[in-house]
Short mmCIF file of C-alpha atoms and ligand atoms in Angstrom, two decimals:
data_model
loop_
_atom_site.label_atom_id
_atom_site.label_comp_id
_atom_site.label_asym_id
_atom_site.label_seq_id
_atom_site.Cartn_x
_atom_site.Cartn_y
_atom_site.Cartn_z
CA MET A 294 -9.24 12.95 -49.00
CA THR A 295 -12.14 13.01 -47.00
CA ILE A 296 -11.78 11.13 -43.60
CA ARG A 297 -14.84 10.37 -42.23
CA HIS A 298 -15.42 9.08 -38.29
CA SER A 299 -18.69 7.47 -37.54
CA LEU A 300 -21.01 9.07 -35.31
CA LEU A 301 -22.40 6.18 -34.51
CA PRO A 302 -20.73 5.37 -31.23
CA VAL A 303 -21.25 8.58 -29.54
CA LEU A 304 -24.67 8.64 -30.35
CA ALA A 305 -25.36 5.08 -29.33
CA CYS A 306 -23.41 5.75 -25.73
CA LEU A 307 -26.37 8.62 -25.56
CA GLY A 308 -29.24 6.25 -27.34
CA LEU A 309 -29.71 8.33 -29.94
CA ALA A 310 -29.61 7.68 -33.75
CA PRO A 311 -27.90 10.11 -36.03
CA ALA A 312 -29.67 13.07 -38.20
CA PRO A 313 -28.23 15.65 -40.49
CA SER A 314 -27.03 19.59 -39.71
CA SER A 315 -23.85 20.89 -37.48
CA GLY A 316 -22.84 24.14 -36.66
CA ALA A 317 -25.90 25.25 -35.72
CA PRO A 318 -27.17 26.09 -32.55
CA SER A 319 -29.02 23.14 -30.13
CA ALA A 320 -32.39 23.81 -28.08
CA PRO A 321 -30.97 25.01 -24.59
CA VAL A 322 -29.24 22.90 -22.45
CA MET A 323 -30.11 22.23 -19.08
CA GLU A 324 -27.98 18.67 -18.26
CA ASP A 325 -24.50 19.52 -16.73
CA PRO A 326 -20.92 17.94 -18.41
CA ALA A 327 -19.77 15.49 -16.36
CA ILE A 328 -16.04 15.63 -17.30
CA VAL A 329 -13.53 13.60 -15.54
CA PRO A 330 -11.00 14.80 -14.70
CA LEU A 331 -12.65 18.15 -13.60
CA PRO A 332 -10.90 21.40 -15.85
CA ALA A 333 -9.27 23.88 -13.97
CA LYS A 334 -11.73 26.36 -14.92
CA LEU A 335 -15.30 25.52 -15.94
CA GLU A 336 -18.05 28.27 -17.03
CA TRP A 337 -20.62 26.54 -18.66
CA ARG A 338 -23.73 28.52 -19.65
CA LYS A 339 -26.78 26.28 -18.32
CA ARG A 340 -30.34 27.11 -19.93
CA GLU A 341 -28.22 28.51 -23.14
CA GLU A 342 -28.05 27.36 -26.66
CA GLY A 343 -25.40 24.64 -26.85
CA PHE A 344 -23.80 23.78 -30.27
CA ALA A 345 -26.09 21.18 -32.21
CA PHE A 346 -23.72 17.48 -32.54
CA THR A 347 -26.34 15.70 -34.97
CA SER A 348 -23.62 14.98 -37.77
CA PRO A 349 -20.07 14.33 -38.31
CA LEU A 350 -17.91 17.50 -37.48
CA PRO A 351 -16.57 19.49 -40.28
CA ILE A 352 -12.87 19.82 -40.89
CA SER A 353 -12.03 21.77 -44.36
CA ALA A 354 -9.46 20.72 -46.69
CA ALA A 355 -7.68 24.30 -45.76
CA LEU A 356 -7.81 23.64 -42.18
CA ALA A 357 -6.62 19.83 -42.51
CA GLY A 358 -3.80 20.79 -44.77
CA THR A 359 -1.97 22.86 -41.61
CA PRO A 360 -0.29 21.68 -38.61
CA GLU A 361 -2.91 22.48 -36.27
CA GLY A 362 -5.40 20.52 -38.31
CA GLN A 363 -3.38 17.41 -38.69
CA ALA A 364 -3.11 17.40 -34.55
CA LEU A 365 -7.10 17.92 -34.37
CA ILE A 366 -7.36 14.83 -36.80
CA ARG A 367 -4.80 12.77 -35.30
CA SER A 368 -6.58 13.41 -31.88
CA LEU A 369 -10.13 12.96 -33.08
CA GLN A 370 -9.01 9.85 -34.25
CA LYS A 371 -8.42 8.21 -31.09
CA THR A 372 -12.10 9.49 -29.60
CA ASP A 373 -15.09 8.14 -30.90
CA ILE A 374 -16.02 11.89 -31.94
CA PRO A 375 -17.32 11.92 -35.63
CA PHE A 376 -15.44 14.31 -38.04
CA GLU A 377 -15.44 14.68 -41.67
CA ALA A 378 -12.11 16.11 -43.24
CA GLY A 379 -11.43 17.24 -46.35
CA GLY A 380 -14.92 17.74 -47.17
CA SER A 381 -16.91 21.16 -48.74
CA ALA A 382 -18.02 21.95 -45.19
CA ALA A 383 -17.07 25.39 -43.56
CA ASP A 384 -15.27 24.52 -40.75
CA VAL A 385 -16.39 25.05 -36.84
CA PHE A 386 -13.04 24.38 -35.54
CA ASP A 387 -10.55 27.09 -34.79
CA VAL A 388 -7.51 25.97 -33.67
CA SER A 389 -4.15 27.08 -32.53
CA LEU A 390 -1.19 25.67 -31.41
CA SER A 391 1.69 27.28 -29.13
CA ALA A 392 -0.94 29.44 -27.68
CA PRO A 393 1.23 32.31 -25.26
CA GLY A 394 0.43 31.39 -21.73
CA LEU A 395 -0.34 27.71 -21.65
CA ARG A 396 1.63 24.81 -20.87
CA GLU A 397 2.55 21.99 -23.24
CA GLU A 398 -0.44 20.07 -21.76
CA GLY A 399 -2.94 22.81 -21.32
CA TYR A 400 -5.39 24.32 -23.45
CA THR A 401 -8.37 26.54 -23.81
CA LEU A 402 -11.88 25.01 -25.34
CA GLU A 403 -14.83 27.58 -25.93
CA ILE A 404 -18.24 26.16 -27.48
CA THR A 405 -20.52 28.52 -29.00
CA PRO A 406 -23.74 27.26 -30.69
CA ASN A 407 -21.60 27.87 -34.13
CA ARG A 408 -18.04 27.31 -33.28
CA ILE A 409 -15.31 24.99 -31.52
CA ARG A 410 -12.61 27.02 -30.16
CA ILE A 411 -9.45 25.60 -29.11
CA ALA A 412 -6.08 27.13 -28.14
CA ALA A 413 -3.72 24.54 -26.93
CA GLY A 414 0.02 25.27 -25.46
CA GLY A 415 1.19 22.11 -27.10
CA GLU A 416 0.02 19.07 -29.21
CA ALA A 417 -0.22 17.22 -25.61
CA GLY A 418 -2.55 19.97 -24.60
CA LEU A 419 -4.83 20.05 -28.18
CA PHE A 420 -4.91 15.90 -27.48
CA HIS A 421 -6.09 16.54 -23.45
CA ALA A 422 -8.66 19.50 -25.05
CA VAL A 423 -10.27 17.01 -27.81
CA GLN A 424 -10.86 14.12 -24.64
CA THR A 425 -12.79 17.07 -22.86
CA LEU A 426 -14.64 17.56 -26.13
CA ALA A 427 -15.54 13.67 -26.39
CA GLN A 428 -16.79 14.02 -22.74
CA SER A 429 -18.61 16.88 -22.94
CA VAL A 430 -21.43 15.61 -25.32
CA VAL A 431 -25.08 15.95 -23.41
CA LYS A 432 -28.71 16.21 -24.60
CA ASP A 433 -30.20 19.16 -25.11
CA SER A 434 -33.79 20.04 -23.86
CA GLN A 435 -35.24 18.06 -27.13
CA GLY A 436 -33.20 14.68 -26.38
CA ARG A 437 -31.07 15.72 -28.86
CA PRO A 438 -26.71 15.34 -28.67
CA ALA A 439 -25.30 18.53 -27.87
CA LEU A 440 -22.31 20.42 -27.08
CA PRO A 441 -23.08 22.95 -23.94
CA ALA A 442 -22.08 26.49 -24.29
CA MET A 443 -19.11 26.90 -22.18
CA THR A 444 -15.64 27.88 -21.66
CA ILE A 445 -12.72 25.94 -20.42
CA GLU A 446 -9.51 26.97 -19.22
CA ASP A 447 -7.57 23.91 -18.16
CA ALA A 448 -4.22 22.57 -17.19
CA PRO A 449 -2.63 19.35 -14.95
CA ARG A 450 -1.94 19.72 -11.45
CA PHE A 451 1.05 17.80 -11.53
CA GLU A 452 2.99 16.72 -14.69
CA TRP A 453 3.03 12.83 -13.55
CA ARG A 454 -0.40 11.00 -14.00
CA GLY A 455 0.03 7.38 -13.81
CA LEU A 456 -0.79 4.02 -13.70
CA MET A 457 1.38 1.12 -13.03
CA ILE A 458 1.09 -2.48 -14.92
CA ASP A 459 2.76 -5.41 -13.16
CA SER A 460 3.65 -7.72 -16.03
CA GLY A 461 6.00 -9.53 -13.79
CA ARG A 462 3.28 -11.51 -12.03
CA TYR A 463 0.86 -12.08 -14.74
CA MET A 464 0.95 -10.52 -18.16
CA LEU A 465 -1.67 -9.28 -19.96
CA LYS A 466 -1.47 -8.93 -23.76
CA PRO A 467 0.17 -6.17 -25.92
CA ASN A 468 -4.07 -5.38 -27.06
CA GLU A 469 -5.00 -5.69 -23.61
CA ILE A 470 -2.43 -3.00 -22.42
CA LYS A 471 -3.45 -0.99 -25.49
CA ARG A 472 -6.90 -0.94 -24.30
CA ILE A 473 -5.90 0.66 -21.29
CA ILE A 474 -3.69 3.53 -22.59
CA ASP A 475 -6.83 4.00 -24.64
CA LEU A 476 -8.68 4.49 -21.16
CA MET A 477 -6.27 6.23 -19.61
CA ALA A 478 -6.00 8.79 -22.54
CA HIS A 479 -9.89 9.63 -22.17
CA TYR A 480 -8.98 10.40 -18.60
CA LYS A 481 -5.79 12.45 -19.09
CA PHE A 482 -3.26 10.30 -17.62
CA ASN A 483 0.15 10.74 -19.21
CA ARG A 484 2.28 7.86 -17.60
CA LEU A 485 2.38 4.40 -17.93
CA HIS A 486 4.89 2.71 -15.50
CA TRP A 487 5.32 -0.80 -16.62
CA HIS A 488 6.56 -3.13 -14.36
CA LEU A 489 8.33 -5.82 -16.40
CA THR A 490 10.87 -7.74 -14.02
CA GLU A 491 10.13 -10.04 -11.29
CA ASP A 492 10.83 -12.76 -9.19
CA GLN A 493 8.12 -14.56 -10.59
CA GLY A 494 8.92 -13.87 -14.46
CA TRP A 495 11.28 -11.86 -16.74
CA ARG A 496 8.94 -10.71 -19.58
CA ILE A 497 10.93 -8.18 -21.68
CA GLU A 498 13.34 -10.05 -24.67
CA ILE A 499 16.76 -8.64 -24.32
CA LYS A 500 18.71 -10.10 -27.15
CA LYS A 501 22.13 -10.27 -25.85
CA TYR A 502 21.05 -12.66 -22.61
CA PRO A 503 17.96 -15.06 -24.32
CA LYS A 504 18.20 -17.14 -21.26
CA LEU A 505 16.46 -14.05 -19.56
CA THR A 506 13.51 -15.25 -21.23
CA GLU A 507 13.98 -18.80 -22.51
CA VAL A 508 14.61 -19.41 -18.58
CA GLY A 509 13.29 -16.24 -16.59
CA SER A 510 9.89 -16.16 -17.85
CA VAL A 511 8.37 -19.26 -16.99
CA ARG A 512 7.55 -20.53 -13.29
CA ALA A 513 6.93 -24.12 -12.46
CA GLU A 514 3.46 -22.91 -10.93
CA SER A 515 1.41 -20.41 -9.39
CA PRO A 516 0.09 -20.03 -5.82
CA VAL A 517 -3.69 -20.84 -6.01
CA MET A 518 -5.88 -17.99 -5.94
CA GLY A 519 -7.61 -17.91 -2.51
CA ASP A 520 -4.83 -19.24 -0.90
CA ARG A 521 -1.17 -18.06 -1.43
CA ARG A 522 0.13 -21.04 0.32
CA ARG A 523 -0.46 -23.78 -1.81
CA GLY A 524 0.56 -24.13 -5.75
CA ASP A 525 -1.77 -25.15 -8.54
CA GLY A 526 0.55 -27.07 -10.21
CA THR A 527 0.13 -25.51 -13.41
CA PRO A 528 3.31 -24.00 -15.32
CA TYR A 529 3.08 -19.88 -16.27
CA GLY A 530 5.09 -18.25 -18.43
CA GLY A 531 5.48 -15.05 -21.43
CA PHE A 532 7.14 -12.17 -22.59
CA TYR A 533 6.85 -9.53 -24.39
CA THR A 534 9.06 -9.17 -27.75
CA GLN A 535 11.22 -6.14 -28.68
CA ASP A 536 8.74 -5.54 -31.55
CA GLU A 537 5.81 -5.75 -29.12
CA ILE A 538 7.54 -3.43 -26.57
CA ARG A 539 8.16 -0.88 -29.41
CA ASP A 540 4.99 -0.93 -30.79
CA VAL A 541 2.57 -0.68 -27.27
CA VAL A 542 5.54 2.30 -26.79
CA ALA A 543 4.55 4.10 -29.80
CA TYR A 544 0.81 3.29 -29.57
CA ALA A 545 1.34 5.28 -25.70
CA ARG A 546 3.01 8.15 -27.50
CA ALA A 547 0.42 8.64 -29.97
CA ARG A 548 -1.80 9.74 -27.30
CA TYR A 549 0.74 11.39 -25.34
CA ILE A 550 1.39 8.68 -22.53
CA LEU A 551 5.02 8.02 -21.81
CA VAL A 552 5.74 4.50 -21.04
CA VAL A 553 8.15 4.29 -18.24
CA PRO A 554 9.58 0.67 -17.58
CA GLU A 555 10.72 -0.81 -14.52
CA VAL A 556 13.64 -3.31 -14.16
CA GLU A 557 13.94 -4.51 -10.51
CA MET A 558 17.22 -4.32 -8.67
CA PRO A 559 19.12 -5.53 -6.78
CA GLY A 560 16.17 -7.32 -5.18
CA HIS A 561 13.37 -8.96 -7.09
CA SER A 562 15.28 -10.57 -9.56
CA SER A 563 14.86 -14.31 -9.17
CA ALA A 564 14.35 -15.00 -12.24
CA ALA A 565 17.12 -13.15 -13.56
CA ILE A 566 19.58 -14.74 -11.72
CA ALA A 567 17.72 -18.52 -12.20
CA ALA A 568 18.70 -17.33 -15.93
CA TYR A 569 21.98 -16.27 -15.19
CA PRO A 570 22.95 -17.34 -11.73
CA GLU A 571 26.76 -16.13 -12.57
CA PHE A 572 25.40 -12.93 -11.68
CA GLY A 573 24.36 -13.53 -8.11
CA ASN A 574 25.98 -14.46 -4.96
CA ALA A 575 26.95 -17.64 -6.14
CA ASP A 576 29.24 -18.08 -3.27
CA ILE A 577 26.90 -18.51 -0.24
CA PRO A 578 25.68 -21.65 0.90
CA ASP A 579 22.47 -23.69 -0.68
CA TYR A 580 22.86 -21.23 -3.81
CA ASN A 581 19.96 -22.71 -5.88
CA PRO A 582 18.12 -19.52 -8.08
CA ARG A 583 14.54 -20.28 -9.49
CA VAL A 584 12.18 -18.39 -11.23
CA ALA A 585 9.73 -17.95 -7.84
CA THR A 586 6.70 -19.85 -7.37
CA THR A 587 5.39 -18.03 -4.57
CA TRP A 588 4.71 -14.30 -3.54
CA GLY A 589 6.11 -12.14 -1.14
CA VAL A 590 9.80 -10.60 -0.44
CA LYS A 591 12.46 -13.00 -1.58
CA SER A 592 16.04 -13.45 -0.74
CA TYR A 593 17.95 -13.48 -4.17
CA LEU A 594 19.52 -10.30 -4.93
CA TYR A 595 22.67 -9.46 -7.65
CA ALA A 596 25.86 -9.50 -6.84
CA PRO A 597 27.10 -6.08 -5.96
CA THR A 598 30.20 -6.78 -8.35
CA GLU A 599 31.55 -5.13 -11.65
CA LYS A 600 30.26 -8.50 -13.89
CA ALA A 601 26.50 -7.97 -12.41
CA PHE A 602 26.71 -4.57 -12.80
CA ASN A 603 28.03 -4.97 -16.64
CA PHE A 604 25.26 -7.70 -17.23
CA LEU A 605 22.92 -4.94 -15.91
CA ASP A 606 24.22 -2.30 -17.96
CA ASP A 607 23.65 -4.23 -21.66
CA VAL A 608 20.59 -5.11 -20.07
CA LEU A 609 19.64 -1.21 -19.60
CA ALA A 610 21.35 -0.44 -23.03
CA GLU A 611 18.52 -2.83 -24.98
CA VAL A 612 15.66 -0.84 -22.60
CA CYS A 613 17.00 2.46 -23.15
CA ALA A 614 16.75 1.88 -26.89
CA LEU A 615 13.37 0.09 -26.53
CA PHE A 616 11.75 3.34 -24.43
CA PRO A 617 13.90 5.70 -26.49
CA ASP A 618 11.70 8.95 -25.04
CA SER A 619 11.54 7.97 -21.50
CA PRO A 620 14.09 10.51 -19.84
CA TYR A 621 13.94 8.03 -16.79
CA ILE A 622 14.27 4.47 -16.15
CA HIS A 623 13.08 2.57 -12.75
CA ILE A 624 15.52 0.61 -11.24
CA GLY A 625 13.42 -0.44 -8.69
CA GLY A 626 15.60 -1.02 -5.54
CA ASP A 627 12.73 -1.69 -3.15
CA GLU A 628 12.40 -5.17 -0.79
CA ALA A 629 15.99 -6.18 -0.97
CA PRO A 630 16.74 -8.31 2.25
CA LYS A 631 20.50 -7.91 2.66
CA LYS A 632 20.84 -11.70 4.38
CA GLN A 633 22.76 -12.65 1.06
CA TRP A 634 25.10 -10.20 0.73
CA LYS A 635 26.04 -10.78 4.83
CA GLN A 636 26.65 -14.40 3.37
CA SER A 637 28.68 -13.86 0.46
CA ALA A 638 32.42 -13.35 1.15
CA MET A 639 32.17 -11.45 -2.79
CA ALA A 640 30.08 -8.79 -1.60
CA GLN A 641 31.87 -8.71 2.04
CA ASN A 642 34.74 -7.77 0.08
CA VAL A 643 33.25 -5.10 -2.04
CA ILE A 644 32.12 -3.08 1.71
CA LYS A 645 35.72 -3.48 2.54
CA GLU A 646 37.24 -2.27 -0.94
CA GLN A 647 35.05 0.54 -1.11
CA GLY A 648 35.25 1.59 2.78
CA LEU A 649 31.15 0.82 3.12
CA LYS A 650 29.90 0.92 6.27
CA ASP A 651 27.24 -2.02 5.83
CA GLU A 652 24.99 -3.61 3.61
CA ASP A 653 22.69 -0.46 3.35
CA GLU A 654 25.60 1.46 1.97
CA LEU A 655 26.25 -1.48 -0.49
CA GLN A 656 22.85 -1.06 -1.82
CA SER A 657 23.43 2.50 -2.41
CA TYR A 658 26.84 2.09 -3.61
CA PHE A 659 24.93 -0.48 -6.05
CA ILE A 660 22.49 1.87 -7.34
CA ARG A 661 25.14 4.88 -7.72
CA GLN A 662 26.84 2.13 -9.78
CA MET A 663 23.87 2.18 -12.30
CA GLU A 664 23.02 5.53 -11.77
CA LYS A 665 26.41 6.33 -12.94
CA ARG A 666 25.76 4.00 -15.96
CA LEU A 667 22.02 5.28 -16.76
CA LYS A 668 23.36 8.85 -16.89
CA ALA A 669 25.77 8.61 -19.40
CA ARG A 670 22.99 7.26 -21.83
CA GLY A 671 21.47 9.88 -20.86
CA ARG A 672 18.71 8.96 -18.60
CA ARG A 673 17.76 9.79 -15.20
CA ILE A 674 16.68 6.76 -12.28
CA ILE A 675 13.46 6.33 -10.28
CA GLY A 676 13.18 3.77 -7.58
CA TRP A 677 11.02 2.80 -4.51
CA ASP A 678 11.42 4.68 -1.92
CA GLU A 679 14.23 2.62 0.37
CA LEU A 680 16.56 3.47 -2.26
CA GLN A 681 16.68 7.21 -0.62
CA LEU A 682 15.89 6.12 3.02
CA GLN A 683 18.01 2.85 3.07
CA GLY A 684 22.12 4.25 2.51
CA GLY A 685 21.39 7.51 0.92
CA LEU A 686 21.22 8.84 -2.65
CA ASP A 687 21.82 11.41 -5.27
CA PRO A 688 19.36 14.43 -5.46
CA SER A 689 18.95 13.83 -9.15
CA ALA A 690 17.20 10.23 -8.40
CA VAL A 691 13.18 10.31 -8.54
CA ILE A 692 11.54 8.82 -5.47
CA MET A 693 8.60 6.71 -5.99
CA VAL A 694 7.11 6.89 -2.11
CA TRP A 695 5.25 3.63 -1.52
CA ARG A 696 5.50 2.44 1.87
CA SER A 697 3.70 5.44 3.73
CA PRO A 698 2.94 9.10 2.26
CA GLU A 699 5.16 9.99 5.47
CA PHE A 700 8.19 9.03 3.34
CA ALA A 701 7.09 11.99 1.14
CA LYS A 702 8.60 14.71 3.51
CA PRO A 703 12.04 13.59 4.30
CA VAL A 704 12.77 12.58 0.63
CA LEU A 705 11.59 16.08 -0.37
CA GLU A 706 13.91 17.31 2.32
CA ASN A 707 16.83 15.42 1.16
CA GLY A 708 16.36 17.19 -2.23
CA ASN A 709 14.97 14.29 -4.45
CA SER A 710 11.60 14.80 -6.85
CA ILE A 711 9.23 12.31 -5.60
CA ILE A 712 6.36 10.55 -7.45
CA LEU A 713 3.29 9.44 -4.76
CA ALA A 714 2.16 6.30 -4.65
CA PRO A 715 1.46 5.17 -1.50
CA THR A 716 -0.18 1.87 -0.46
CA GLU A 717 -2.33 3.46 2.13
CA TYR A 718 -4.64 4.91 -0.90
CA CYS A 719 -2.59 4.75 -4.42
CA TYR A 720 -2.34 0.57 -4.42
CA LEU A 721 -5.39 -0.09 -6.71
CA ASP A 722 -4.97 -3.98 -6.55
CA TYR A 723 -6.45 -3.84 -2.85
CA ASN A 724 -10.32 -4.80 -2.17
CA GLN A 725 -12.71 -2.10 -2.68
CA GLY A 726 -15.06 -2.86 0.04
CA ASP A 727 -15.73 -6.33 2.03
CA SER A 728 -14.96 -9.51 -0.18
CA PRO A 729 -16.83 -9.44 -3.21
CA ALA A 730 -19.37 -12.50 -3.67
CA ARG A 731 -17.50 -13.69 -6.65
CA PRO A 732 -14.27 -15.23 -5.23
CA LEU A 733 -12.61 -15.24 -8.59
CA TYR A 734 -12.93 -11.67 -7.79
CA ASP A 735 -11.01 -11.44 -4.05
CA ASN A 736 -7.99 -9.79 -3.96
CA ILE A 737 -6.05 -8.07 -0.74
CA ASN A 738 -8.49 -7.27 1.93
CA ASP A 739 -7.45 -4.23 4.16
CA GLY A 740 -10.82 -2.70 4.74
CA ARG A 741 -12.62 -0.34 2.64
CA ARG A 742 -10.70 0.76 -0.49
CA ASP A 743 -13.48 2.54 -2.37
CA TRP A 744 -13.19 5.16 -4.87
CA ARG A 745 -14.26 7.56 -1.92
CA HIS A 746 -10.95 6.28 -0.01
CA VAL A 747 -8.49 7.53 -2.61
CA TYR A 748 -10.18 10.73 -3.52
CA SER A 749 -10.92 12.23 0.00
CA ARG A 750 -6.88 12.16 0.32
CA ASN A 751 -4.67 15.21 -0.80
CA PRO A 752 -1.47 13.86 -2.68
CA VAL A 753 0.57 16.81 -1.12
CA PRO A 754 1.67 16.16 2.68
CA ALA A 755 1.07 19.03 4.88
CA GLY A 756 4.20 21.08 6.09
CA ILE A 757 6.53 21.05 3.24
CA THR A 758 7.83 24.25 1.53
CA PRO A 759 6.48 25.34 -2.12
CA GLU A 760 9.78 24.41 -3.17
CA GLN A 761 9.31 21.31 -1.91
CA GLU A 762 6.16 20.97 -3.29
CA SER A 763 7.28 21.90 -6.97
CA ARG A 764 9.48 18.51 -6.51
CA ILE A 765 6.38 16.58 -6.47
CA LEU A 766 5.88 15.30 -9.98
CA GLY A 767 2.50 13.95 -9.41
CA MET A 768 0.89 10.34 -8.55
CA GLN A 769 0.11 7.21 -10.01
CA GLY A 770 -2.15 4.18 -9.14
CA ASN A 771 -0.70 1.01 -8.91
CA VAL A 772 -2.28 -2.09 -9.84
CA TRP A 773 -0.22 -5.10 -8.64
CA ALA A 774 -0.81 -8.49 -9.86
CA GLU A 775 -0.41 -11.27 -7.90
CA TYR A 776 -4.08 -12.07 -7.65
CA ILE A 777 -4.55 -10.86 -11.34
CA PRO A 778 -4.50 -13.15 -13.91
CA ASN A 779 -6.69 -11.47 -16.53
CA LEU A 780 -7.92 -8.56 -18.24
CA LEU A 781 -11.43 -8.77 -16.47
CA LYS A 782 -10.11 -8.80 -13.26
CA TRP A 783 -7.40 -5.77 -13.74
CA GLU A 784 -10.50 -3.67 -14.91
CA TYR A 785 -12.40 -4.62 -12.02
CA LEU A 786 -9.85 -3.53 -9.57
CA ALA A 787 -8.64 -0.74 -11.74
CA PHE A 788 -11.95 1.14 -12.35
CA PRO A 789 -13.92 2.95 -11.05
CA ARG A 790 -10.87 4.20 -8.31
CA ALA A 791 -8.45 5.00 -11.25
CA LEU A 792 -11.04 8.05 -12.05
CA ALA A 793 -10.18 9.11 -8.65
CA VAL A 794 -6.41 9.20 -8.85
CA ALA A 795 -6.77 10.82 -12.85
CA GLU A 796 -8.63 13.54 -10.71
CA MET A 797 -6.49 13.85 -8.12
CA ALA A 798 -3.48 14.09 -10.22
CA TRP A 799 -5.23 16.71 -12.68
CA THR A 800 -7.88 18.82 -10.76
CA PRO A 801 -6.87 21.48 -8.49
CA GLN A 802 -7.03 20.21 -4.81
CA GLU A 803 -9.47 23.47 -3.94
CA ARG A 804 -11.69 22.46 -6.85
CA ARG A 805 -12.34 19.09 -6.33
CA SER A 806 -15.47 17.53 -4.26
CA GLU A 807 -16.38 14.14 -3.42
CA GLU A 808 -20.43 14.55 -4.09
CA ASP A 809 -19.70 16.33 -7.56
CA PHE A 810 -17.65 13.50 -8.58
CA ALA A 811 -19.95 11.13 -7.43
CA ARG A 812 -22.11 12.64 -9.97
CA ARG A 813 -20.03 13.07 -12.55
CA LEU A 814 -18.89 9.11 -12.17
CA GLN A 815 -22.34 8.26 -12.36
CA ARG A 816 -22.26 9.50 -16.09
CA GLN A 817 -18.72 8.03 -16.84
CA GLU A 818 -20.15 4.40 -16.08
CA ASP A 819 -21.89 4.85 -19.09
CA TYR A 820 -18.94 5.64 -21.13
CA LEU A 821 -17.12 2.53 -19.43
CA ASP A 822 -20.38 0.56 -20.43
CA ASN A 823 -20.29 1.50 -23.67
CA LYS A 824 -16.71 0.27 -23.64
CA LYS A 825 -17.61 -2.51 -22.02
CA VAL A 826 -15.48 -2.19 -19.15
CA ASN A 827 -15.61 -4.55 -16.27
CA PHE A 828 -15.70 -1.67 -13.67
CA ARG A 829 -16.82 -2.51 -9.71
CA ARG A 830 -20.43 -1.55 -9.74
CA ALA A 831 -21.48 0.72 -6.58
CA ASP A 832 -22.77 -2.89 -5.20
CA GLY A 833 -19.41 -4.94 -5.74
CA THR A 834 -20.65 -7.00 -8.47
CA PRO A 835 -18.22 -6.94 -11.52
CA HIS A 836 -19.95 -4.73 -14.30
CA ILE A 837 -19.61 -7.11 -17.32
CA ASP A 838 -18.44 -10.45 -15.81
CA ARG A 839 -22.11 -10.84 -14.03
C1 ACM B 150 6.18 -2.34 -3.43
O1 ACM B 150 5.08 -2.29 -3.64
N1 ACM B 150 7.25 -3.21 -3.08
C2 ACM B 150 7.16 -1.30 -4.11
#
């Protein structure tokens, strides 16, 4: 069977029309490639002939019949690179997998006027090599598409390179999440942290507890954009069915992106407790759980009782089945005010029975209970940094540092692994500059937080040991959605900053340069334009929705 993949999008991106010939030298190439994230090592031979890229890349039937050829085809199909597999043309690709000395995500890519050689540690590395290839098309000195003659040796700085989607506040449609996954794959992200439960909405179907979505997915109203104290009077609701979740997870998996779900506990749980009040602290005065209609920290926590633990364990059993590849389940743990546990005789009784010092230790007890249950299901927990810093935690838990980069060091000293997502430079929901001229695009204001603000940081804190540094799994950008009701605004806030995060997480620190990134970013804007991404332009306007 011949598989054809159109040449048109990649040529259209360059403003060119297709023409015959392949596996032949191009005219000399003067234009630098503009790859993001920058490869760990890249030598390109400026002024030399490159690989003329004017027709679909041929993959012979022989190559297509090998596991390497199959993996290559699967990867190419997820890009705009034109190829034709199973035809009679001679191969231009040399591909090897399990190449010695390369990690799973590592690869080398060698482009000469007649060949494209890829050696990869594993299929993920081959996928990344193909993304690099897709970003490497330039114009030769005659204005025709070419791949520059070059040698790349590449592997990621960090194993965790993520973005977080907050579906609790506002939901993106499954197809919109897939679009984000495509963009993530193009920039070599490999973790999608999916924040699925919140005070303002429970978004994941759980068969055993249907009221979680019947009741917990609908709030009576939302705060008005621009005035968080006023309600808009309009109910908002929705959730992802288990089929939709499985579909998104499979789509991401095919792009070597692991989806890691988050189910918040003990706080940020108003919606679940509104659905099942018996799992909250029902013995306190004025107990009246509701799906929250305002933003901010709420007082409703799960009760620290066996009954609530068993409920959560049932929920997590279904969550584990929906996310079979994720070694981690994120269980939140942030912003859990202890007022209800102070008021609840039931909670106080647990403190006494378990010999705990206070409500912070009760939180730690709660988390250990859930950690034990998840361990029995073969999963490790991830939690926000309060988890370790309030009441102590087992070193096997992974901590997501968010309140300040300063929390990284004490958590590492406790022996935990960390993922960096500090508000200071990883919260991609803050405005990127002054308030945008379009009020609809306004978000949280806290000074200039454009891509330069993000890019200028070194995620590795000073003064840690090499062993501690080895426990920094990586970093991610968080796109909290209180003020992001749709994809257009999501893209406006995430792009181009997400590209800065991608490079910080992939490229060795000493290779990074703000000015070189600025140059490459300009070229990447052509790609984002081609994909109709509503990125924030340098003048602050939304690129598509103008
Ligand atoms: C958080 O921003 N509350 C993790």
